[in-house]
PDB file of C-alpha atoms in Angstrom:
ATOM      1  CA  MET A   1     101.003  37.652 197.109  1.00 81.00           C
ATOM      2  CA  ARG A   2     104.584  38.333 195.902  1.00 80.00           C
ATOM      3  CA  LEU A   3     104.321  36.347 192.749  1.00 80.00           C
ATOM      4  CA  TYR A   4     100.888  38.544 192.048  1.00 77.00           C
ATOM      5  CA  LEU A   5     102.733  41.941 192.322  1.00 79.00           C
ATOM      6  CA  LEU A   6     105.686  40.486 190.505  1.00 77.00           C
ATOM      7  CA  THR A   7     103.066  39.442 187.686  1.00 84.00           C
ATOM      8  CA  ILE A   8     101.642  43.051 187.752  1.00 82.00           C
ATOM      9  CA  LEU A   9     105.210  44.804 187.269  1.00 77.00           C
ATOM     10  CA  LEU A  10     106.392  42.678 184.543  1.00 76.00           C
ATOM     11  CA  ILE A  11     102.921  43.245 182.702  1.00 80.00           C
ATOM     12  CA  VAL A  12     103.319  47.171 183.501  1.00 74.00           C
ATOM     13  CA  SER A  13     106.726  47.490 182.281  1.00 75.00           C
ATOM     14  CA  TRP A  14     106.191  45.440 179.149  1.00 69.00           C
ATOM     15  CA  GLY A  15     105.745  48.495 177.188  1.00 68.00           C
ATOM     16  CA  ALA A  16     109.021  50.171 178.328  1.00 67.00           C
ATOM     17  CA  TRP A  17     110.800  47.443 175.266  1.00 63.00           C
ATOM     18  CA  ALA A  18     108.331  49.287 172.731  1.00 62.00           C
ATOM     19  CA  GLN A  19     109.956  52.418 173.263  1.00 61.00           C
ATOM     20  CA  GLN A  20     113.102  51.606 171.089  1.00 60.00           C
ATOM     21  CA  ASP A  21     113.137  53.314 167.540  1.00 62.00           C
ATOM     22  CA  SER A  22     113.876  51.013 165.093  1.00 61.00           C
ATOM     23  CA  LEU A  23     113.428  53.519 162.242  1.00 61.00           C
ATOM     24  CA  ARG A  24     115.755  56.464 163.199  1.00 60.00           C
ATOM     25  CA  SER A  25     119.127  54.176 162.889  1.00 58.00           C
ATOM     26  CA  GLY A  26     118.491  53.658 158.856  1.00 56.00           C
ATOM     27  CA  LEU A  27     117.758  57.386 158.259  1.00 59.00           C
ATOM     28  CA  ASN A  28     120.436  59.873 157.942  1.00 61.00           C
ATOM     29  CA  PHE A  29     119.427  62.397 160.301  1.00 58.00           C
ATOM     30  CA  ARG A  30     120.767  65.864 160.539  1.00 61.00           C
ATOM     31  CA  PRO A  31     119.466  67.939 163.761  1.00 59.00           C
ATOM     32  CA  GLU A  32     120.867  71.007 163.100  1.00 60.00           C
ATOM     33  CA  THR A  33     119.205  71.861 160.115  1.00 58.00           C
ATOM     34  CA  ILE A  34     118.405  75.689 161.321  1.00 62.00           C
ATOM     35  CA  GLN A  35     120.788  77.773 162.024  1.00 59.00           C
ATOM     36  CA  SER A  36     120.034  81.137 164.032  1.00 57.00           C
ATOM     37  CA  LEU A  37     122.488  84.077 162.645  1.00 56.00           C
ATOM     38  CA  ASP A  38     123.902  86.289 165.807  1.00 56.00           C
ATOM     39  CA  ASP A  39     123.004  89.059 163.686  1.00 57.00           C
ATOM     40  CA  SER A  40     119.270  88.721 163.411  1.00 58.00           C
ATOM     41  CA  VAL A  41     118.990  88.509 167.218  1.00 62.00           C
ATOM     42  CA  VAL A  42     117.698  91.715 168.656  1.00 70.00           C
ATOM     43  CA  PHE A  43     118.152  92.428 172.309  1.00 75.00           C
ATOM     44  CA  ARG A  44     115.760  95.645 173.611  1.00 76.00           C
ATOM     45  CA  ASP A  45     115.678  97.276 177.008  1.00 74.00           C
ATOM     46  CA  LYS A  46     112.854  98.106 178.689  1.00 75.00           C
ATOM     47  CA  LYS A  47     112.075 101.426 176.575  1.00 80.00           C
ATOM     48  CA  GLY A  48     112.147  99.350 173.738  1.00 77.00           C
ATOM     49  CA  ARG A  49     115.722 100.260 172.623  1.00 80.00           C
ATOM     50  CA  ALA A  50     117.860  97.583 170.750  1.00 79.00           C
ATOM     51  CA  ILE A  51     121.141  97.035 172.722  1.00 78.00           C
ATOM     52  CA  SER A  52     123.752  94.748 171.967  1.00 76.00           C
ATOM     53  CA  ARG A  53     123.995  91.183 173.235  1.00 74.00           C
ATOM     54  CA  GLU A  54     127.466  92.291 175.801  1.00 76.00           C
ATOM     55  CA  GLU A  55     125.334  94.992 177.275  1.00 76.00           C
ATOM     56  CA  PHE A  56     122.057  92.553 177.697  1.00 73.00           C
ATOM     57  CA  ASN A  57     124.525  89.960 179.316  1.00 73.00           C
ATOM     58  CA  ARG A  58     125.918  92.387 181.824  1.00 73.00           C
ATOM     59  CA  ARG A  59     122.509  93.827 182.769  1.00 76.00           C
ATOM     60  CA  TYR A  60     122.368  91.277 185.999  1.00 80.00           C
ATOM     61  CA  ASN A  61     125.265  89.184 187.249  1.00 84.00           C
ATOM     62  CA  PRO A  62     124.173  86.020 189.120  1.00 87.00           C
ATOM     63  CA  ARG A  63     127.278  85.342 191.030  1.00 90.00           C
ATOM     64  CA  LYS A  64     127.126  89.689 192.435  1.00 90.00           C
ATOM     65  CA  ALA A  65     123.074  88.723 193.275  1.00 90.00           C
ATOM     66  CA  LEU A  66     124.658  85.572 195.187  1.00 92.00           C
ATOM     67  CA  MET A  67     127.010  87.774 197.244  1.00 93.00           C
ATOM     68  CA  TYR A  68     124.485  90.597 197.540  1.00 92.00           C
ATOM     69  CA  SER A  69     122.243  87.334 199.441  1.00 90.00           C
ATOM     70  CA  ALA A  70     125.187  86.152 201.074  1.00 92.00           C
ATOM     71  CA  VAL A  71     125.385  89.598 203.031  1.00 93.00           C
ATOM     72  CA  MET A  72     121.865  90.166 203.685  1.00 90.00           C
ATOM     73  CA  PRO A  73     119.185  87.838 202.702  1.00 87.00           C
ATOM     74  CA  GLY A  74     116.768  89.558 200.123  1.00 89.00           C
ATOM     75  CA  LEU A  75     119.458  91.916 199.107  1.00 92.00           C
ATOM     76  CA  GLY A  76     120.072  89.871 196.112  1.00 91.00           C
ATOM     77  CA  GLN A  77     116.391  90.468 195.319  1.00 90.00           C
ATOM     78  CA  ILE A  78     116.677  93.947 195.150  1.00 91.00           C
ATOM     79  CA  TYR A  79     119.392  93.611 193.196  1.00 89.00           C
ATOM     80  CA  ASN A  80     117.522  91.869 190.243  1.00 86.00           C
ATOM     81  CA  LYS A  81     114.403  94.277 190.915  1.00 86.00           C
ATOM     82  CA  LYS A  82     112.378  91.030 192.359  1.00 88.00           C
ATOM     83  CA  TYR A  83     110.449  93.577 195.317  1.00 89.00           C
ATOM     84  CA  TRP A  84     107.688  91.141 195.399  1.00 92.00           C
ATOM     85  CA  LYS A  85     109.899  88.196 196.905  1.00 89.00           C
ATOM     86  CA  LEU A  86     111.027  90.164 200.131  1.00 90.00           C
ATOM     87  CA  PRO A  87     108.244  89.894 201.998  1.00 91.00           C
ATOM     88  CA  LEU A  88     108.124  86.587 201.486  1.00 90.00           C
ATOM     89  CA  ILE A  89     111.353  86.372 202.839  1.00 87.00           C
ATOM     90  CA  TYR A  90     111.063  88.226 205.732  1.00 90.00           C
ATOM     91  CA  GLY A  91     107.682  87.137 206.545  1.00 93.00           C
ATOM     92  CA  GLY A  92     109.035  83.513 206.712  1.00 90.00           C
ATOM     93  CA  TYR A  93     111.795  84.744 209.109  1.00 90.00           C
ATOM     94  CA  PHE A  94     109.299  86.474 211.240  1.00 94.00           C
ATOM     95  CA  VAL A  95     107.329  83.148 211.197  1.00 94.00           C
ATOM     96  CA  LEU A  96     110.045  81.251 212.451  1.00 93.00           C
ATOM     97  CA  ILE A  97     110.944  84.268 215.082  1.00 94.00           C
ATOM     98  CA  ARG A  98     107.395  83.947 216.271  1.00 95.00           C
ATOM     99  CA  GLN A  99     106.904  80.343 216.810  1.00 95.00           C
ATOM    100  CA  ILE A 100     110.122  80.086 218.639  1.00 95.00           C
ATOM    101  CA  GLY A 101     109.069  83.157 220.818  1.00 95.00           C
ATOM    102  CA  ILE A 102     105.700  80.680 221.451  1.00 95.00           C
ATOM    103  CA  TYR A 103     107.404  77.732 222.297  1.00 95.00           C
ATOM    104  CA  GLN A 104     109.865  79.414 224.375  1.00 96.00           C
ATOM    105  CA  ASN A 105     106.845  81.125 226.533  1.00 95.00           C
ATOM    106  CA  GLY A 106     105.236  77.383 226.742  1.00 93.00           C
ATOM    107  CA  TYR A 107     108.636  75.914 227.824  1.00 95.00           C
ATOM    108  CA  ASN A 108     109.103  78.336 230.454  1.00 95.00           C
ATOM    109  CA  ARG A 109     105.762  77.928 231.614  1.00 92.00           C
ATOM    110  CA  PHE A 110     104.975  74.283 232.029  1.00 91.00           C
ATOM    111  CA  LYS A 111     108.950  74.507 233.753  1.00 92.00           C
ATOM    112  CA  SER A 112     107.704  76.457 236.543  1.00 91.00           C
ATOM    113  CA  GLU A 113     104.781  74.341 236.591  1.00 88.00           C
ATOM    114  CA  LEU A 114     106.808  71.674 237.126  1.00 88.00           C
ATOM    115  CA  PHE A 115     108.796  73.098 239.677  1.00 88.00           C
ATOM    116  CA  ASP A 116     105.684  73.757 241.682  1.00 84.00           C
ATOM    117  CA  TYR A 117     104.431  70.572 241.280  1.00 84.00           C
ATOM    118  CA  LEU A 118     107.816  69.100 242.868  1.00 84.00           C
ATOM    119  CA  ASN A 119     108.061  71.698 245.450  1.00 83.00           C
ATOM    120  CA  ALA A 120     104.066  71.011 246.564  1.00 77.00           C
ATOM    121  CA  ASN A 121     104.575  67.023 246.322  1.00 70.00           C
ATOM    122  CA  ASN A 122     107.658  67.651 248.631  1.00 70.00           C
ATOM    123  CA  ASN A 123     105.997  70.108 250.999  1.00 69.00           C
ATOM    124  CA  GLY A 124     102.799  67.924 251.272  1.00 62.00           C
ATOM    125  CA  ALA A 125     100.102  70.135 249.978  1.00 60.00           C
ATOM    126  CA  ASN A 126      97.378  69.684 247.734  1.00 60.00           C
ATOM    127  CA  LEU A 127      98.355  68.187 244.266  1.00 58.00           C
ATOM    128  CA  GLN A 128      95.052  69.078 242.797  1.00 58.00           C
ATOM    129  CA  LYS A 129      95.638  73.158 243.145  1.00 58.00           C
ATOM    130  CA  THR A 130      98.865  73.113 241.743  1.00 58.00           C
ATOM    131  CA  ALA A 131      99.695  72.688 237.902  1.00 58.00           C
ATOM    132  CA  GLY A 132      96.227  72.402 237.229  1.00 64.00           C
ATOM    133  CA  GLY A 133      96.252  68.471 238.718  1.00 69.00           C
ATOM    134  CA  PHE A 134      97.996  67.263 236.166  1.00 76.00           C
ATOM    135  CA  PRO A 135     100.264  64.073 236.750  1.00 82.00           C
ATOM    136  CA  GLU A 136     103.830  64.491 236.695  1.00 84.00           C
ATOM    137  CA  SER A 137     104.600  62.732 233.645  1.00 88.00           C
ATOM    138  CA  GLN A 138     102.255  64.501 231.550  1.00 90.00           C
ATOM    139  CA  ILE A 139     104.013  67.743 232.809  1.00 89.00           C
ATOM    140  CA  ARG A 140     107.233  66.389 232.027  1.00 92.00           C
ATOM    141  CA  ASN A 141     106.193  65.882 228.351  1.00 93.00           C
ATOM    142  CA  LEU A 142     104.623  69.109 227.980  1.00 92.00           C
ATOM    143  CA  VAL A 143     108.050  70.613 229.003  1.00 94.00           C
ATOM    144  CA  ASP A 144     110.088  68.379 226.709  1.00 95.00           C
ATOM    145  CA  LYS A 145     107.912  68.713 223.905  1.00 95.00           C
ATOM    146  CA  ALA A 146     107.906  72.513 223.912  1.00 95.00           C
ATOM    147  CA  ARG A 147     111.509  72.528 224.296  1.00 95.00           C
ATOM    148  CA  ARG A 148     111.739  69.934 221.439  1.00 96.00           C
ATOM    149  CA  GLU A 149     109.390  72.372 219.393  1.00 95.00           C
ATOM    150  CA  ARG A 150     111.918  75.364 220.270  1.00 94.00           C
ATOM    151  CA  ASP A 151     114.746  73.758 219.421  1.00 94.00           C
ATOM    152  CA  PHE A 152     113.603  72.770 216.399  1.00 95.00           C
ATOM    153  CA  PHE A 153     112.504  76.061 214.718  1.00 93.00           C
ATOM    154  CA  MET A 154     115.913  77.539 216.055  1.00 93.00           C
ATOM    155  CA  ILE A 155     117.457  74.622 213.965  1.00 94.00           C
ATOM    156  CA  ILE A 156     115.396  75.603 210.795  1.00 91.00           C
ATOM    157  CA  SER A 157     115.739  79.200 211.178  1.00 87.00           C
ATOM    158  CA  GLY A 158     119.520  78.685 211.356  1.00 82.00           C
ATOM    159  CA  VAL A 159     119.487  76.827 207.866  1.00 63.00           C
TER     160      VAL A 159
END
């Protein structure tokens, strides 16, 4: 099997040696044959007026947008006038926080069911009525899974 895979790999990679350019080495090739003049480039603002290169470059400062985003997520997008991205950012935060709440509620519910199950087991009560008749190991697995998922979403929302 290994010999078969090695043979196929060699056959497929054989074409990689065909990529060497033998013609270019003999030619006197100059890649910069066309040069643009800085004066010929015209920058325009949103109203169509011609502006200088310096004024065009001063419109948005990426460092400033980064600092705004570090202070408050989404503020850099407001600075760059990309307002449509804000619902995506805060929608993502909402989903993460909602998932944390869902798993926290499940964790509390399963933990209280496990507590009730253990108390009923110690008191000799009917175990079918407590915790829906599930065995202790399954309830412990549900508690652990809810805690793990809650912790995972907390870590993701912190990053």
